[in-house]
Short mmCIF file of C-alpha atoms in Angstrom, two decimals:
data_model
loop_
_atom_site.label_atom_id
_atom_site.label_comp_id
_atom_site.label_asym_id
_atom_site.label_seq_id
_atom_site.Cartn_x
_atom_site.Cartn_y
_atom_site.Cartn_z
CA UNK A 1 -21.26 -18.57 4.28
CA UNK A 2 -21.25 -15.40 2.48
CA UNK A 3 -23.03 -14.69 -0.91
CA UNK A 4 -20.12 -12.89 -2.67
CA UNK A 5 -17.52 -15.82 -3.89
CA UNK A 6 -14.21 -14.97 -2.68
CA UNK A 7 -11.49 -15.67 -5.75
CA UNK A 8 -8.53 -17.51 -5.69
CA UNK A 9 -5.83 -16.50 -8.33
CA UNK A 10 -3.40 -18.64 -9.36
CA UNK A 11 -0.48 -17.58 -11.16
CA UNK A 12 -0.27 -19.86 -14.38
CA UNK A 13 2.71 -18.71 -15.66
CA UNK A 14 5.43 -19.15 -12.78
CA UNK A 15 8.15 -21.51 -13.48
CA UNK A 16 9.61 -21.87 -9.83
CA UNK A 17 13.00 -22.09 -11.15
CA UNK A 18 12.36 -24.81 -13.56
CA UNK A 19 13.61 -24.49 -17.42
CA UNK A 20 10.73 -23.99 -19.80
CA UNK A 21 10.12 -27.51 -21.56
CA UNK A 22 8.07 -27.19 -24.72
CA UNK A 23 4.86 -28.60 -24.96
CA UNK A 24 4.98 -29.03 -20.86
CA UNK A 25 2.66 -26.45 -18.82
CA UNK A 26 4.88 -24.49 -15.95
CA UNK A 27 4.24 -25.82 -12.45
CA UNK A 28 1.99 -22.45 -12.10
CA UNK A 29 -0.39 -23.50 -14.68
CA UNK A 30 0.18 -27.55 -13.18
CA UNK A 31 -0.85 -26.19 -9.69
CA UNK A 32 -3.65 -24.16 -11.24
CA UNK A 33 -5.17 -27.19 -12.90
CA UNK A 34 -4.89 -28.79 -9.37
CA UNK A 35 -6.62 -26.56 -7.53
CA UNK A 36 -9.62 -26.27 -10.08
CA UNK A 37 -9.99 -29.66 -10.27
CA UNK A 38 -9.58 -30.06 -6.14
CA UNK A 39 -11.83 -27.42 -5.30
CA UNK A 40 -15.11 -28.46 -4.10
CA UNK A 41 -15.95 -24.95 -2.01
CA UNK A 42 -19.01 -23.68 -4.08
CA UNK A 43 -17.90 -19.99 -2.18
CA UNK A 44 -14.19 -20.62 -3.72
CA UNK A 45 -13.66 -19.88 -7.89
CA UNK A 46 -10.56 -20.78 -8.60
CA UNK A 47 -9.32 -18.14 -11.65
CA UNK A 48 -5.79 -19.32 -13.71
CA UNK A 49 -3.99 -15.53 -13.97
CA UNK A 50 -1.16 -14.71 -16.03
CA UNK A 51 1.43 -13.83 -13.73
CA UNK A 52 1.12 -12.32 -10.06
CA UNK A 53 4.09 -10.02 -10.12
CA UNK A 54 5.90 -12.55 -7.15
CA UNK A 55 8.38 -14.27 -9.37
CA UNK A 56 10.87 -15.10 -7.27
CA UNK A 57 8.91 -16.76 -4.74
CA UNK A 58 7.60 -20.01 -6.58
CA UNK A 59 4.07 -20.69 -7.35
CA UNK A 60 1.97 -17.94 -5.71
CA UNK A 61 -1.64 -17.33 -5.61
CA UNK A 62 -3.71 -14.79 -3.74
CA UNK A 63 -6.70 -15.04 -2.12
CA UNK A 64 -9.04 -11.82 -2.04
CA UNK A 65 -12.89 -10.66 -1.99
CA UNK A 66 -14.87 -7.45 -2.26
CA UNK A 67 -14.86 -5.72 1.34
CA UNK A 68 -12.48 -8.25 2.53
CA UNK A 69 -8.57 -8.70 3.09
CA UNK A 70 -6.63 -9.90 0.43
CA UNK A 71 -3.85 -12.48 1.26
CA UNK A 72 -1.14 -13.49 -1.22
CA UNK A 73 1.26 -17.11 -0.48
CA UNK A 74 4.13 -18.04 -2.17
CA UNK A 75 6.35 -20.91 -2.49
CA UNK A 76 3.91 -23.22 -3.40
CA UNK A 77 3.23 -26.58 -5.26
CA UNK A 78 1.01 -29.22 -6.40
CA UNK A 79 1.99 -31.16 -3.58
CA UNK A 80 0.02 -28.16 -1.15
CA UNK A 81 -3.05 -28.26 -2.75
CA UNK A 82 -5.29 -29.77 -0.08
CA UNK A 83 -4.00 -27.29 2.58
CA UNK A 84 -4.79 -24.50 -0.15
CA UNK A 85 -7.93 -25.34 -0.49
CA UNK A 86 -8.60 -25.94 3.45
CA UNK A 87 -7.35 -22.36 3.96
CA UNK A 88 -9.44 -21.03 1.08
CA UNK A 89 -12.40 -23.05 2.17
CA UNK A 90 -11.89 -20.94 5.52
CA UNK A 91 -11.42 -18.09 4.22
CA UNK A 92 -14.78 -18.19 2.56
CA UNK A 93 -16.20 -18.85 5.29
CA UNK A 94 -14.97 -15.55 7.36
CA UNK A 95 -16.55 -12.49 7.34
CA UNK A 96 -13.97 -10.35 6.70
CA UNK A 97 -11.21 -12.65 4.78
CA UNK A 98 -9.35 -11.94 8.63
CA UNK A 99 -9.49 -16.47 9.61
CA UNK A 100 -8.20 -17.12 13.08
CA UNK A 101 -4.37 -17.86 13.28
CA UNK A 102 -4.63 -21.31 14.52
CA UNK A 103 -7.29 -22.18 11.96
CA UNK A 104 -5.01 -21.33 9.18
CA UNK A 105 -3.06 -23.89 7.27
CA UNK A 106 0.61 -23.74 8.29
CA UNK A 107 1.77 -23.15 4.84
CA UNK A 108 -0.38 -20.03 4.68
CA UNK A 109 0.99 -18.73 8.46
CA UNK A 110 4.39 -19.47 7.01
CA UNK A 111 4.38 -18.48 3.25
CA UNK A 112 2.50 -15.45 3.48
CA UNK A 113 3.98 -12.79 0.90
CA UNK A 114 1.73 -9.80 1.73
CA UNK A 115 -1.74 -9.23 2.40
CA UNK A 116 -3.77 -5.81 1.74
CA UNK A 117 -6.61 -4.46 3.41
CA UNK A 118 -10.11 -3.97 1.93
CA UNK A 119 -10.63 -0.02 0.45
CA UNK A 120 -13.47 0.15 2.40
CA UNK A 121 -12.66 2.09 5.63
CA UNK B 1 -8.50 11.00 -13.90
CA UNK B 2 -10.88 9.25 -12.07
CA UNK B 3 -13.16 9.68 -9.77
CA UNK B 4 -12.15 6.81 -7.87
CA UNK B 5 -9.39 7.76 -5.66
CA UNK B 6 -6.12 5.36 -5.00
CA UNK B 7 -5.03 4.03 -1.85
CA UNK B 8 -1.44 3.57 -1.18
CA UNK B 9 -1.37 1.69 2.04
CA UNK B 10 2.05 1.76 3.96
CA UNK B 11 2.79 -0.65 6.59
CA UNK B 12 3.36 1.19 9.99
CA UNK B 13 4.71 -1.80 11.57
CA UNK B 14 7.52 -2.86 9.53
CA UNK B 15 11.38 -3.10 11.20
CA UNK B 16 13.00 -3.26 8.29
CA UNK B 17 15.57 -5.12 10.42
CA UNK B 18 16.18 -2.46 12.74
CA UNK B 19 16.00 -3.00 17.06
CA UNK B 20 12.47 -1.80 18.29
CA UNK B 21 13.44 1.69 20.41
CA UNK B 22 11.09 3.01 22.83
CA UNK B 23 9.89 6.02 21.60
CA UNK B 24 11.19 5.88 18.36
CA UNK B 25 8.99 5.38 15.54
CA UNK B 26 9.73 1.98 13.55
CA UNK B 27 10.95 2.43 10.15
CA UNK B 28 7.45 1.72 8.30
CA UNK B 29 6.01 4.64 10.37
CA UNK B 30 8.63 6.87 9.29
CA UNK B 31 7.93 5.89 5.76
CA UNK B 32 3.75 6.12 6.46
CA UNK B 33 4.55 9.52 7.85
CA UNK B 34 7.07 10.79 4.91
CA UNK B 35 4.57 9.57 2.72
CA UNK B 36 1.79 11.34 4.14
CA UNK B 37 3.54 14.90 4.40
CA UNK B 38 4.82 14.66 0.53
CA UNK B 39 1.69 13.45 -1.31
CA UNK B 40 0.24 16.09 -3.60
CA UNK B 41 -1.81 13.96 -5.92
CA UNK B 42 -5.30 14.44 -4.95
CA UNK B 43 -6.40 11.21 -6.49
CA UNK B 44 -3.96 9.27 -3.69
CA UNK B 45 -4.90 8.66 -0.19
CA UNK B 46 -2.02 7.60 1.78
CA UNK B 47 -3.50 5.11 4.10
CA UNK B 48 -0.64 4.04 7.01
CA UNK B 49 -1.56 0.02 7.91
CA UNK B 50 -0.77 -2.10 10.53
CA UNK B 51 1.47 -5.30 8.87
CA UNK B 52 0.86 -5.72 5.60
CA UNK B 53 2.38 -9.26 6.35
CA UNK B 54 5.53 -8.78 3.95
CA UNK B 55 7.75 -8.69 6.83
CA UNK B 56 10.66 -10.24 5.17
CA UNK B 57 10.78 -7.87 2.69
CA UNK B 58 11.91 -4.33 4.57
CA UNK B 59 9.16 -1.73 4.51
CA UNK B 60 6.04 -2.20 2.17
CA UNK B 61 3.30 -0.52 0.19
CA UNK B 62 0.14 -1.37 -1.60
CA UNK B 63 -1.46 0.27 -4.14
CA UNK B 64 -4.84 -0.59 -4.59
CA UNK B 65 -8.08 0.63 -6.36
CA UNK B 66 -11.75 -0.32 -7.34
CA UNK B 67 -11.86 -2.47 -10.01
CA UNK B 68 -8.30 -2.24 -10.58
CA UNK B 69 -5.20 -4.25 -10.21
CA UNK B 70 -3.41 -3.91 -6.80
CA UNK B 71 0.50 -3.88 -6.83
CA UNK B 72 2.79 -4.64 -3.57
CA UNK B 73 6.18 -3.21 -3.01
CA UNK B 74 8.81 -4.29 -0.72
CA UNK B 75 12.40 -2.91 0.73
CA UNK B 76 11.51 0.50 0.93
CA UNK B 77 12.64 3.39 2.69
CA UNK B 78 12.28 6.85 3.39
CA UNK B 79 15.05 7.71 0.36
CA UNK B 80 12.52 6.60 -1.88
CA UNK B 81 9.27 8.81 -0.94
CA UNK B 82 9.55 11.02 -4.32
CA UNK B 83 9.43 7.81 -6.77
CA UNK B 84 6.52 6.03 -4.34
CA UNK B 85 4.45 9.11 -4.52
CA UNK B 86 5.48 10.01 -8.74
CA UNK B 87 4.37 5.89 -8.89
CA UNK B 88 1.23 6.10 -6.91
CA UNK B 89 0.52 9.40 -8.99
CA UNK B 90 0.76 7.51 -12.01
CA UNK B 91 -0.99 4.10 -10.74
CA UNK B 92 -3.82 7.33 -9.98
CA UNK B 93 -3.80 8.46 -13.48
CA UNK B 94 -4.01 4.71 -15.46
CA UNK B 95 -7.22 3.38 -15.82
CA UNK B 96 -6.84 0.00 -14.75
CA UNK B 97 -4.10 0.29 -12.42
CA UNK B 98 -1.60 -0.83 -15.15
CA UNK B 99 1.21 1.89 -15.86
CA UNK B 100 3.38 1.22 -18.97
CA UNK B 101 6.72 -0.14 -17.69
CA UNK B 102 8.54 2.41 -18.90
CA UNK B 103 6.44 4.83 -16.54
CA UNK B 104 7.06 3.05 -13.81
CA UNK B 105 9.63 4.09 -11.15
CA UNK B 106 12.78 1.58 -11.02
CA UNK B 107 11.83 0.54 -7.21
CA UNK B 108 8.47 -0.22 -8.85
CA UNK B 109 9.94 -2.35 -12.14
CA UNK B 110 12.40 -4.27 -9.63
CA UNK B 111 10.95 -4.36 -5.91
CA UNK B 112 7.68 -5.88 -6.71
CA UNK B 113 6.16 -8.03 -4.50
CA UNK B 114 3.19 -9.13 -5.87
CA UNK B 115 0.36 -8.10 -8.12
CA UNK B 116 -3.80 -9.11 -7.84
CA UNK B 117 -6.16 -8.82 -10.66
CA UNK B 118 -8.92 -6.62 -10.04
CA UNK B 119 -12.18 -9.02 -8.89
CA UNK B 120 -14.12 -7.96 -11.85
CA UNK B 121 -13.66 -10.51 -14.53
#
């Protein structure tokens, strides 16, 4: 395990095609409540984030730490959040954010929406 | 400006749909390598990447910074080099990554593939 905490964002404000109900939260914020109360990596923080910029992929969140790769998954629900957390779990426990293919949940070797390398050369 | 300089990475791998050619550059090199020659903005270092895992989404780019937000295009081609580079100039010149949308190229307002808050709370 590494000292820095890698961060998983959630985007609280996606819809994934549902109408806006008032008084409901959006099945962003539902999946971010999820995950924060699911999450028992003490390496993982789970941080709600208005809006990730992926909107037409579903729930998204993105995985990312300093000097590592960052990782961003769409598509997602409340229904995935064990195999999020497994996959963050893993990722906070790899050196460089980089977890080996097979180790990966299959929702993040199928619903990946981009990933971005660390500015450090 | 800051002092910090901008990376634009450009994925070298991308298809963009087209057949592989031996010998022929693929389509996200082309793009890496327009990018490259038409940068003038000091405060952007085109970085050409390997698969930035977007590979549905034609050629891609990240923008990406120190304590900044990160933004990831998709469906890009060479056509577009002059609004990539007068975007990344003005991702270069905000201080937090965030451009007003109005300042923002049109490939950048509609071809966004995802965004990442900068670690720093």
């Amino acid at each position: 395990m590494l000292s820095t905490p890698s961060v998983l964002f959630v985007c609280t404000t996606c819809r994934a095609g549902e109408e806006a109900v008032e008084g409901m939260p959006a099945p962003g914020e539902r999946l971010a409540q999820a995950l924060a109360q699911g999450n028992a990596c003490p390496d993982v923080d789970v941080r709600p984030t208005p809006c990730l910029s992926a909107c037409t992929q579903g729930c998204s969140i993105a995985l990312a730490r300093a000097g590592s790769w960052t990782y961003v998954y769409g598509r997602l629900s409340e229904a995935d959040v064990p195999e999020i957390l497994a996959g963050a779990a893993a990722y906070a426990d790899s050196p460089d954010g980089i977890v080996p293919w097979r180790q990966r949940p299959v929702i993040f070797r199928k619903q990946s929406l981009a990933r971005i390398p660390p500015l450090e050369v």
